[in-house]
Short mmCIF file of C-alpha atoms and ligand atoms in Angstrom, two decimals:
data_model
loop_
_atom_site.label_atom_id
_atom_site.label_comp_id
_atom_site.label_asym_id
_atom_site.label_seq_id
_atom_site.Cartn_x
_atom_site.Cartn_y
_atom_site.Cartn_z
CA MET A 2 -0.13 -0.28 -0.28
CA THR A 3 1.57 3.02 -0.84
CA ASP A 4 -0.25 5.55 1.85
CA SER A 5 1.22 5.91 5.01
CA SER A 6 -0.19 7.15 7.84
CA SER A 7 2.58 9.39 8.15
CA ALA A 8 3.10 10.61 5.02
CA PRO A 9 1.25 14.12 5.32
CA ARG A 10 -1.89 14.35 2.60
CA LYS A 11 -4.19 17.14 1.24
CA VAL A 12 -7.62 16.04 2.56
CA ALA A 13 -10.57 18.36 3.71
CA PHE A 14 -12.57 18.82 6.18
CA LEU A 15 -16.39 19.88 5.76
CA GLY A 16 -18.54 20.74 8.71
CA LEU A 17 -16.99 21.36 12.30
CA GLY A 18 -19.74 20.24 15.33
CA THR A 19 -19.61 19.14 17.63
CA MET A 20 -18.20 16.02 15.74
CA GLY A 21 -16.17 17.40 13.10
CA GLY A 22 -14.35 20.39 14.88
CA PRO A 23 -11.72 17.95 17.17
CA MET A 24 -11.97 15.23 14.03
CA ALA A 25 -10.64 17.45 11.69
CA GLY A 26 -8.00 19.07 15.04
CA HIS A 27 -6.62 15.05 15.19
CA LEU A 28 -6.20 15.25 10.87
CA ALA A 29 -4.11 19.12 11.20
CA LYS A 30 -1.93 17.75 14.65
CA ALA A 31 -0.89 14.33 12.74
CA GLY A 32 0.18 17.36 9.68
CA HIS A 33 -2.02 17.11 7.21
CA ASP A 34 -2.85 19.88 5.30
CA VAL A 35 -6.78 19.86 6.36
CA THR A 36 -8.80 23.01 4.29
CA VAL A 37 -12.09 23.01 6.65
CA TYR A 38 -15.18 24.09 5.65
CA ASN A 39 -17.79 25.83 7.31
CA ARG A 40 -22.21 26.75 6.55
CA THR A 41 -21.18 29.32 10.01
CA ALA A 42 -18.56 30.91 8.89
CA ALA A 43 -17.50 31.96 12.07
CA LYS A 44 -16.86 28.44 13.29
CA ALA A 45 -14.42 27.95 10.66
CA GLU A 46 -12.26 30.90 11.20
CA ALA A 47 -12.15 29.43 15.30
CA TRP A 48 -11.15 26.63 13.75
CA VAL A 49 -8.42 28.13 11.58
CA ALA A 50 -7.32 29.84 14.54
CA ALA A 51 -6.73 27.18 16.79
CA HIS A 52 -5.30 24.49 14.63
CA GLY A 53 -3.60 26.15 11.89
CA GLY A 54 -4.51 24.93 7.30
CA ARG A 55 -6.83 27.36 5.44
CA SER A 56 -10.46 27.78 5.37
CA ALA A 57 -12.92 27.37 1.78
CA PRO A 58 -16.03 29.65 1.66
CA THR A 59 -18.24 26.55 -0.32
CA PRO A 60 -17.57 23.11 0.13
CA GLU A 61 -16.95 22.58 -3.18
CA GLU A 62 -13.02 25.01 -2.94
CA ALA A 63 -12.27 23.50 -0.27
CA ALA A 64 -12.76 19.76 -1.63
CA THR A 65 -10.66 21.62 -4.99
CA GLY A 66 -6.78 19.53 -4.90
CA ALA A 67 -7.30 17.31 -2.50
CA ASP A 68 -7.15 13.42 -2.06
CA VAL A 69 -9.85 12.67 0.00
CA VAL A 70 -12.58 14.76 1.71
CA PHE A 71 -13.98 14.73 5.46
CA LEU A 72 -18.05 15.64 6.19
CA CYS A 73 -19.60 15.45 9.44
CA VAL A 74 -22.73 17.87 9.23
CA GLY A 75 -26.05 16.40 10.21
CA GLY A 76 -29.61 14.05 8.37
CA ASP A 77 -29.45 13.25 4.64
CA ASP A 78 -30.54 16.45 2.69
CA ASP A 79 -27.81 17.98 4.55
CA VAL A 80 -24.75 14.88 3.06
CA ARG A 81 -26.94 15.57 -0.54
CA ALA A 82 -26.19 19.31 -0.58
CA VAL A 83 -22.63 18.72 0.76
CA ALA A 84 -21.05 15.97 -0.74
CA GLY A 85 -22.96 16.52 -3.40
CA GLU A 86 -21.08 19.59 -4.21
CA ALA A 87 -17.35 18.23 -3.32
CA MET A 88 -17.29 14.89 -5.52
CA THR A 89 -17.55 18.08 -7.93
CA ALA A 90 -14.15 19.94 -7.92
CA LEU A 91 -12.19 16.46 -6.59
CA ALA A 92 -9.98 14.66 -9.16
CA PRO A 93 -10.42 11.24 -10.83
CA GLY A 94 -9.93 7.90 -7.90
CA GLY A 95 -10.91 11.18 -4.84
CA VAL A 96 -12.11 9.85 -1.45
CA ILE A 97 -15.40 11.01 0.26
CA VAL A 98 -15.77 10.22 3.68
CA ASP A 99 -18.81 11.38 5.25
CA HIS A 100 -18.95 10.80 8.80
CA SER A 101 -22.72 11.28 9.11
CA THR A 102 -25.08 9.35 11.04
CA VAL A 103 -27.44 8.74 8.16
CA SER A 104 -29.95 6.13 6.28
CA ALA A 105 -28.16 2.54 4.39
CA THR A 106 -30.19 4.61 1.35
CA VAL A 107 -28.88 7.83 1.12
CA SER A 108 -24.95 6.19 1.35
CA ARG A 109 -25.50 4.22 -1.79
CA GLU A 110 -27.15 6.86 -4.00
CA MET A 111 -23.92 9.04 -2.68
CA ASP A 112 -21.71 6.12 -3.99
CA ALA A 113 -23.73 5.53 -7.44
CA LEU A 114 -22.94 9.50 -7.97
CA ALA A 115 -19.72 9.03 -6.51
CA ARG A 116 -19.41 7.37 -9.40
CA GLU A 117 -20.75 8.85 -12.24
CA HIS A 118 -17.60 11.36 -10.69
CA LYS A 119 -14.80 8.38 -11.61
CA VAL A 120 -14.58 9.40 -7.63
CA PHE A 121 -15.01 6.81 -4.31
CA PHE A 122 -17.19 7.63 -1.83
CA LEU A 123 -17.43 5.48 1.71
CA ASP A 124 -20.78 6.02 4.87
CA ALA A 125 -18.97 5.97 7.99
CA PRO A 126 -21.00 6.65 10.95
CA VAL A 127 -18.79 6.85 14.34
CA SER A 128 -19.64 6.15 17.84
CA GLY A 129 -18.51 7.72 21.08
CA GLY A 130 -19.55 11.19 21.12
CA GLN A 131 -17.96 14.55 21.72
CA ALA A 132 -15.48 13.07 24.03
CA GLY A 133 -14.43 10.42 22.08
CA ALA A 134 -14.39 13.16 19.19
CA GLU A 135 -12.18 14.81 21.69
CA LYS A 136 -9.68 12.86 21.78
CA GLY A 137 -9.20 10.57 19.03
CA ILE A 138 -10.47 7.20 19.84
CA LEU A 139 -14.08 7.40 18.14
CA THR A 140 -14.93 3.49 16.11
CA VAL A 141 -15.19 4.24 12.74
CA MET A 142 -18.02 1.58 10.78
CA VAL A 143 -16.73 2.24 7.33
CA GLY A 144 -18.95 0.99 4.35
CA GLY A 145 -17.96 1.44 0.77
CA ASP A 146 -15.48 0.10 -1.96
CA ALA A 147 -12.62 -1.57 -0.72
CA ASP A 148 -9.27 -0.12 -2.22
CA ALA A 149 -11.35 3.44 -0.97
CA PHE A 150 -10.96 2.29 2.39
CA ALA A 151 -7.51 1.06 2.24
CA LYS A 152 -7.06 5.15 1.04
CA ALA A 153 -8.68 6.85 3.70
CA GLU A 154 -8.01 4.57 6.62
CA PRO A 155 -4.84 6.30 8.10
CA LEU A 156 -6.14 9.11 7.91
CA MET A 157 -9.72 7.53 10.53
CA ALA A 158 -6.61 6.09 12.10
CA CYS A 159 -5.58 10.15 13.26
CA PHE A 160 -9.22 10.33 15.60
CA GLY A 161 -10.47 6.73 15.20
CA ARG A 162 -9.42 3.18 16.97
CA SER A 163 -10.68 1.56 15.71
CA VAL A 164 -11.58 1.87 12.26
CA VAL A 165 -13.64 -1.67 10.39
CA HIS A 166 -14.30 -1.95 7.34
CA MET A 167 -18.09 -3.45 7.32
CA GLY A 168 -18.93 -4.16 3.24
CA PRO A 169 -21.05 -2.66 0.72
CA SER A 170 -21.45 1.30 0.61
CA GLY A 171 -24.66 1.88 3.19
CA ALA A 172 -23.17 -1.69 5.42
CA GLY A 173 -21.63 1.42 8.01
CA GLN A 174 -24.15 2.97 7.82
CA LEU A 175 -26.75 -0.31 8.48
CA THR A 176 -23.64 -0.83 11.67
CA LYS A 177 -24.28 2.50 12.89
CA MET A 178 -28.24 0.93 13.65
CA VAL A 179 -27.17 -1.86 15.80
CA ASN A 180 -25.66 0.60 18.21
CA GLN A 181 -28.29 2.96 18.15
CA ILE A 182 -30.70 0.58 18.69
CA CYS A 183 -28.58 -1.20 21.14
CA ILE A 184 -28.39 2.40 22.61
CA ALA A 185 -31.75 3.43 22.84
CA GLY A 186 -33.12 0.49 25.35
CA LEU A 187 -29.88 -0.07 27.16
CA VAL A 188 -30.32 4.10 28.31
CA GLN A 189 -34.32 3.54 28.95
CA ALA A 190 -33.36 -0.01 30.99
CA LEU A 191 -31.09 1.92 33.29
CA ALA A 192 -33.07 5.74 33.68
CA GLU A 193 -36.71 3.13 35.59
CA GLY A 194 -33.45 1.18 37.74
CA LEU A 195 -32.42 5.08 38.90
CA SER A 196 -35.92 6.24 38.99
CA PHE A 197 -36.67 2.80 40.81
CA ALA A 198 -33.40 3.34 43.54
CA GLN A 199 -34.67 6.60 44.18
CA GLN A 200 -38.81 5.66 44.91
CA ALA A 201 -36.76 3.07 47.09
CA GLY A 202 -35.32 5.21 49.09
CA LEU A 203 -31.79 4.16 48.59
CA ASP A 204 -28.60 6.05 47.62
CA GLY A 205 -28.83 5.19 44.38
CA HIS A 206 -24.53 6.29 43.66
CA LYS A 207 -23.97 3.96 46.15
CA VAL A 208 -26.33 1.60 43.92
CA VAL A 209 -24.15 2.38 41.21
CA ASP A 210 -21.53 1.76 42.61
CA VAL A 211 -22.29 -1.73 43.35
CA ILE A 212 -24.47 -2.84 40.22
CA SER A 213 -21.73 -1.20 37.93
CA LYS A 214 -19.06 -4.06 38.84
CA GLY A 215 -22.18 -7.14 38.65
CA ALA A 216 -23.72 -9.17 34.90
CA ALA A 217 -25.95 -4.72 34.68
CA GLN A 218 -22.71 -2.62 33.71
CA SER A 219 -22.44 -1.45 30.96
CA TRP A 220 -20.10 2.21 29.51
CA GLN A 221 -24.31 3.94 30.44
CA MET A 222 -23.84 3.08 33.67
CA GLU A 223 -20.26 3.49 34.51
CA ASN A 224 -20.35 6.88 31.84
CA ARG A 225 -24.01 8.99 32.98
CA GLY A 226 -25.81 6.33 35.83
CA HIS A 227 -24.30 9.49 38.57
CA THR A 228 -24.41 12.61 36.07
CA MET A 229 -28.20 11.57 35.68
CA LEU A 230 -28.79 10.95 38.93
CA ASP A 231 -27.63 14.98 39.71
CA GLY A 232 -29.77 15.33 36.81
CA LYS A 233 -26.97 16.87 34.50
CA PHE A 234 -27.43 15.79 31.07
CA ASP A 235 -25.16 17.33 28.50
CA PHE A 236 -22.66 15.90 26.91
CA GLY A 237 -23.45 16.14 23.21
CA PHE A 238 -25.05 14.06 21.70
CA ALA A 239 -28.41 15.53 21.30
CA VAL A 240 -31.83 14.45 22.02
CA ASP A 241 -32.96 15.26 18.55
CA TRP A 242 -30.29 13.68 16.83
CA MET A 243 -30.77 10.50 18.37
CA ARG A 244 -34.65 11.01 17.29
CA LYS A 245 -32.88 11.18 13.85
CA ASP A 246 -30.69 7.90 14.45
CA LEU A 247 -33.68 6.14 15.92
CA GLY A 248 -36.18 7.28 12.76
CA ILE A 249 -33.60 5.89 10.59
CA VAL A 250 -33.03 2.67 12.07
CA LEU A 251 -37.19 2.01 12.27
CA ASP A 252 -37.72 3.15 8.25
CA GLU A 253 -34.75 0.26 7.71
CA ALA A 254 -36.97 -2.54 9.93
CA ARG A 255 -39.72 -1.94 8.44
CA ARG A 256 -37.60 -2.74 4.83
CA ASN A 257 -35.86 -4.95 6.06
CA GLY A 258 -38.35 -6.64 8.42
CA ALA A 259 -36.40 -6.68 11.72
CA LYS A 260 -38.69 -6.43 15.13
CA VAL A 261 -37.52 -2.90 17.00
CA PRO A 262 -40.58 -2.84 19.52
CA VAL A 263 -38.58 -1.12 22.54
CA THR A 264 -36.66 0.96 19.80
CA ALA A 265 -40.13 2.27 18.89
CA LEU A 266 -40.88 2.87 22.20
CA VAL A 267 -37.87 5.05 22.47
CA ASP A 268 -38.92 6.33 20.00
CA GLN A 269 -42.00 8.22 21.80
CA PHE A 270 -39.51 8.64 25.03
CA TYR A 271 -37.19 10.45 23.08
CA ALA A 272 -40.32 12.78 21.72
CA ASP A 273 -41.96 12.81 25.19
CA VAL A 274 -37.82 14.62 26.19
CA GLN A 275 -38.48 17.13 23.40
CA ALA A 276 -41.93 18.32 24.00
CA MET A 277 -40.32 19.22 27.67
CA GLY A 278 -37.98 21.24 26.10
CA GLY A 279 -35.33 18.63 25.97
CA ASN A 280 -34.48 19.36 22.60
CA ARG A 281 -30.73 19.19 22.38
CA LEU A 282 -30.02 17.90 25.88
CA ASP A 283 -27.88 14.24 25.38
CA THR A 284 -29.51 10.84 25.35
CA SER A 285 -29.26 10.15 29.21
CA SER A 286 -32.03 12.54 29.59
CA LEU A 287 -34.97 10.34 29.50
CA MET A 288 -34.71 10.52 33.40
CA LYS A 289 -36.51 13.88 33.08
CA ARG A 290 -39.59 11.65 31.62
CA LEU A 291 -39.31 9.22 35.10
CA THR A 292 -38.06 12.76 37.73
CA ARG A 293 -40.67 14.74 36.56
P1 NAP Y 278 -23.76 19.47 15.68
O1 NAP Y 278 -22.73 19.99 16.87
O2 NAP Y 278 -24.87 20.01 15.62
O3 NAP Y 278 -22.81 20.30 13.56
C1 NAP Y 278 -23.17 20.06 12.50
C2 NAP Y 278 -22.25 20.20 12.15
O4 NAP Y 278 -22.71 20.18 10.24
C3 NAP Y 278 -22.17 21.75 11.85
O5 NAP Y 278 -21.31 22.37 11.05
C4 NAP Y 278 -22.98 22.72 10.72
O6 NAP Y 278 -22.83 23.76 10.28
C5 NAP Y 278 -22.80 21.65 9.56
N1 NAP Y 278 -24.30 21.61 8.60
C6 NAP Y 278 -25.92 21.04 8.86
N2 NAP Y 278 -26.44 20.85 7.91
C7 NAP Y 278 -25.57 21.34 6.63
C8 NAP Y 278 -25.42 21.77 5.53
N3 NAP Y 278 -27.03 21.59 4.76
N4 NAP Y 278 -24.88 22.35 4.50
C9 NAP Y 278 -23.55 22.92 5.54
N5 NAP Y 278 -23.27 21.90 6.64
C10 NAP Y 278 -24.55 21.90 7.25
O7 NAP Y 278 -23.33 18.08 15.25
P2 NAP Y 278 -22.28 16.43 16.11
O8 NAP Y 278 -22.18 16.65 16.92
O9 NAP Y 278 -21.20 17.60 14.80
O10 NAP Y 278 -22.88 15.78 14.69
C11 NAP Y 278 -23.01 15.88 13.05
C12 NAP Y 278 -23.22 14.31 12.95
O11 NAP Y 278 -22.22 13.10 12.88
C13 NAP Y 278 -24.19 13.94 12.42
O12 NAP Y 278 -24.72 13.07 11.09
C14 NAP Y 278 -24.78 13.30 14.38
O13 NAP Y 278 -25.88 11.61 14.39
C15 NAP Y 278 -23.75 11.81 13.68
N6 NAP Y 278 -22.83 12.38 14.87
C16 NAP Y 278 -22.78 13.67 16.48
C17 NAP Y 278 -22.02 12.62 17.42
C18 NAP Y 278 -22.33 13.30 19.38
O14 NAP Y 278 -22.20 13.06 19.96
N7 NAP Y 278 -22.35 14.69 18.69
C19 NAP Y 278 -21.73 10.79 17.36
C20 NAP Y 278 -22.19 9.83 16.56
C21 NAP Y 278 -22.56 11.10 14.90
P3 NAP Y 278 -23.29 24.96 11.33
O15 NAP Y 278 -22.20 25.48 11.92
O16 NAP Y 278 -22.99 26.67 9.54
O17 NAP Y 278 -24.63 25.19 12.04
#
């Protein structure tokens, strides 16, 4: 393989939000030549002041001359707009890596469009949240062409601890859907357990400390159990994003016939949190429904 993780590469990063900002920062820190684009230009200017590199006023200008273009934006239509523009500027053989969580359908659509432009599109959603992005220890689940993956993998390793090619276009997003299904039911169960502990007059913190050493242990319990008891719900992954993700899961399940009744119910519980004004609270805020 000609690409090595240490060779500086010319890359672009589009979308410098909670996740994209720090991910792009890791690319710059590793010595790559990074051009950034952000819809709200002030964020791109602040990123350049902190990390060096340069900013461009449009996705097309940011992507011009880049080998690999990363994006981390919002939902399906955002990816259509941003990746669709970037791919017109890439030289043949260039690779677009989409770290947004979107449908497998839009990923396959962009993959087909990219091939028309003689470039590649990888769906590469991430897990690990804001803290994972800041520490550069994300899990990256990738779908698409294997050679394009080999070209982009050393770059993704700048912010990913585990970067895995899951299969053809859409396979990364399908894997992320499994991730979100597993989280949804688990967070609700944790919220129910902790609110039960409170109702029973137990010391919730002591309960978390002891049961997190046993069979009920989970990442959510260890990282969110105490903060849920303290009513702190400010950890980066917003309820609005989770509803987007669960909507994608439920659509896909309708297509493939998977039964996801608990996920469908928890999606409605998140709708309750939104109705309580919790759109930007993090996903552990399911606790608020039970303690109001
Ligand atoms: P965020 O903080 O809201 O940032 C979104 C970024 O996308 C901003 O830079 C925004 O630009 C840009 N953007 C959105 N729509 C756009 C459009 N149509 N054209 C141009 N730019 C657009 O979101 P985030 O938390 O970083 O999440 C980004 C993606 O990663 C989402 O798909 C989310 O589901 C996924 N994700 C998030 C987390 C997490 O913990 N936050 C974890 C895993 C995956 P402006 O600055 O102009 O608004």
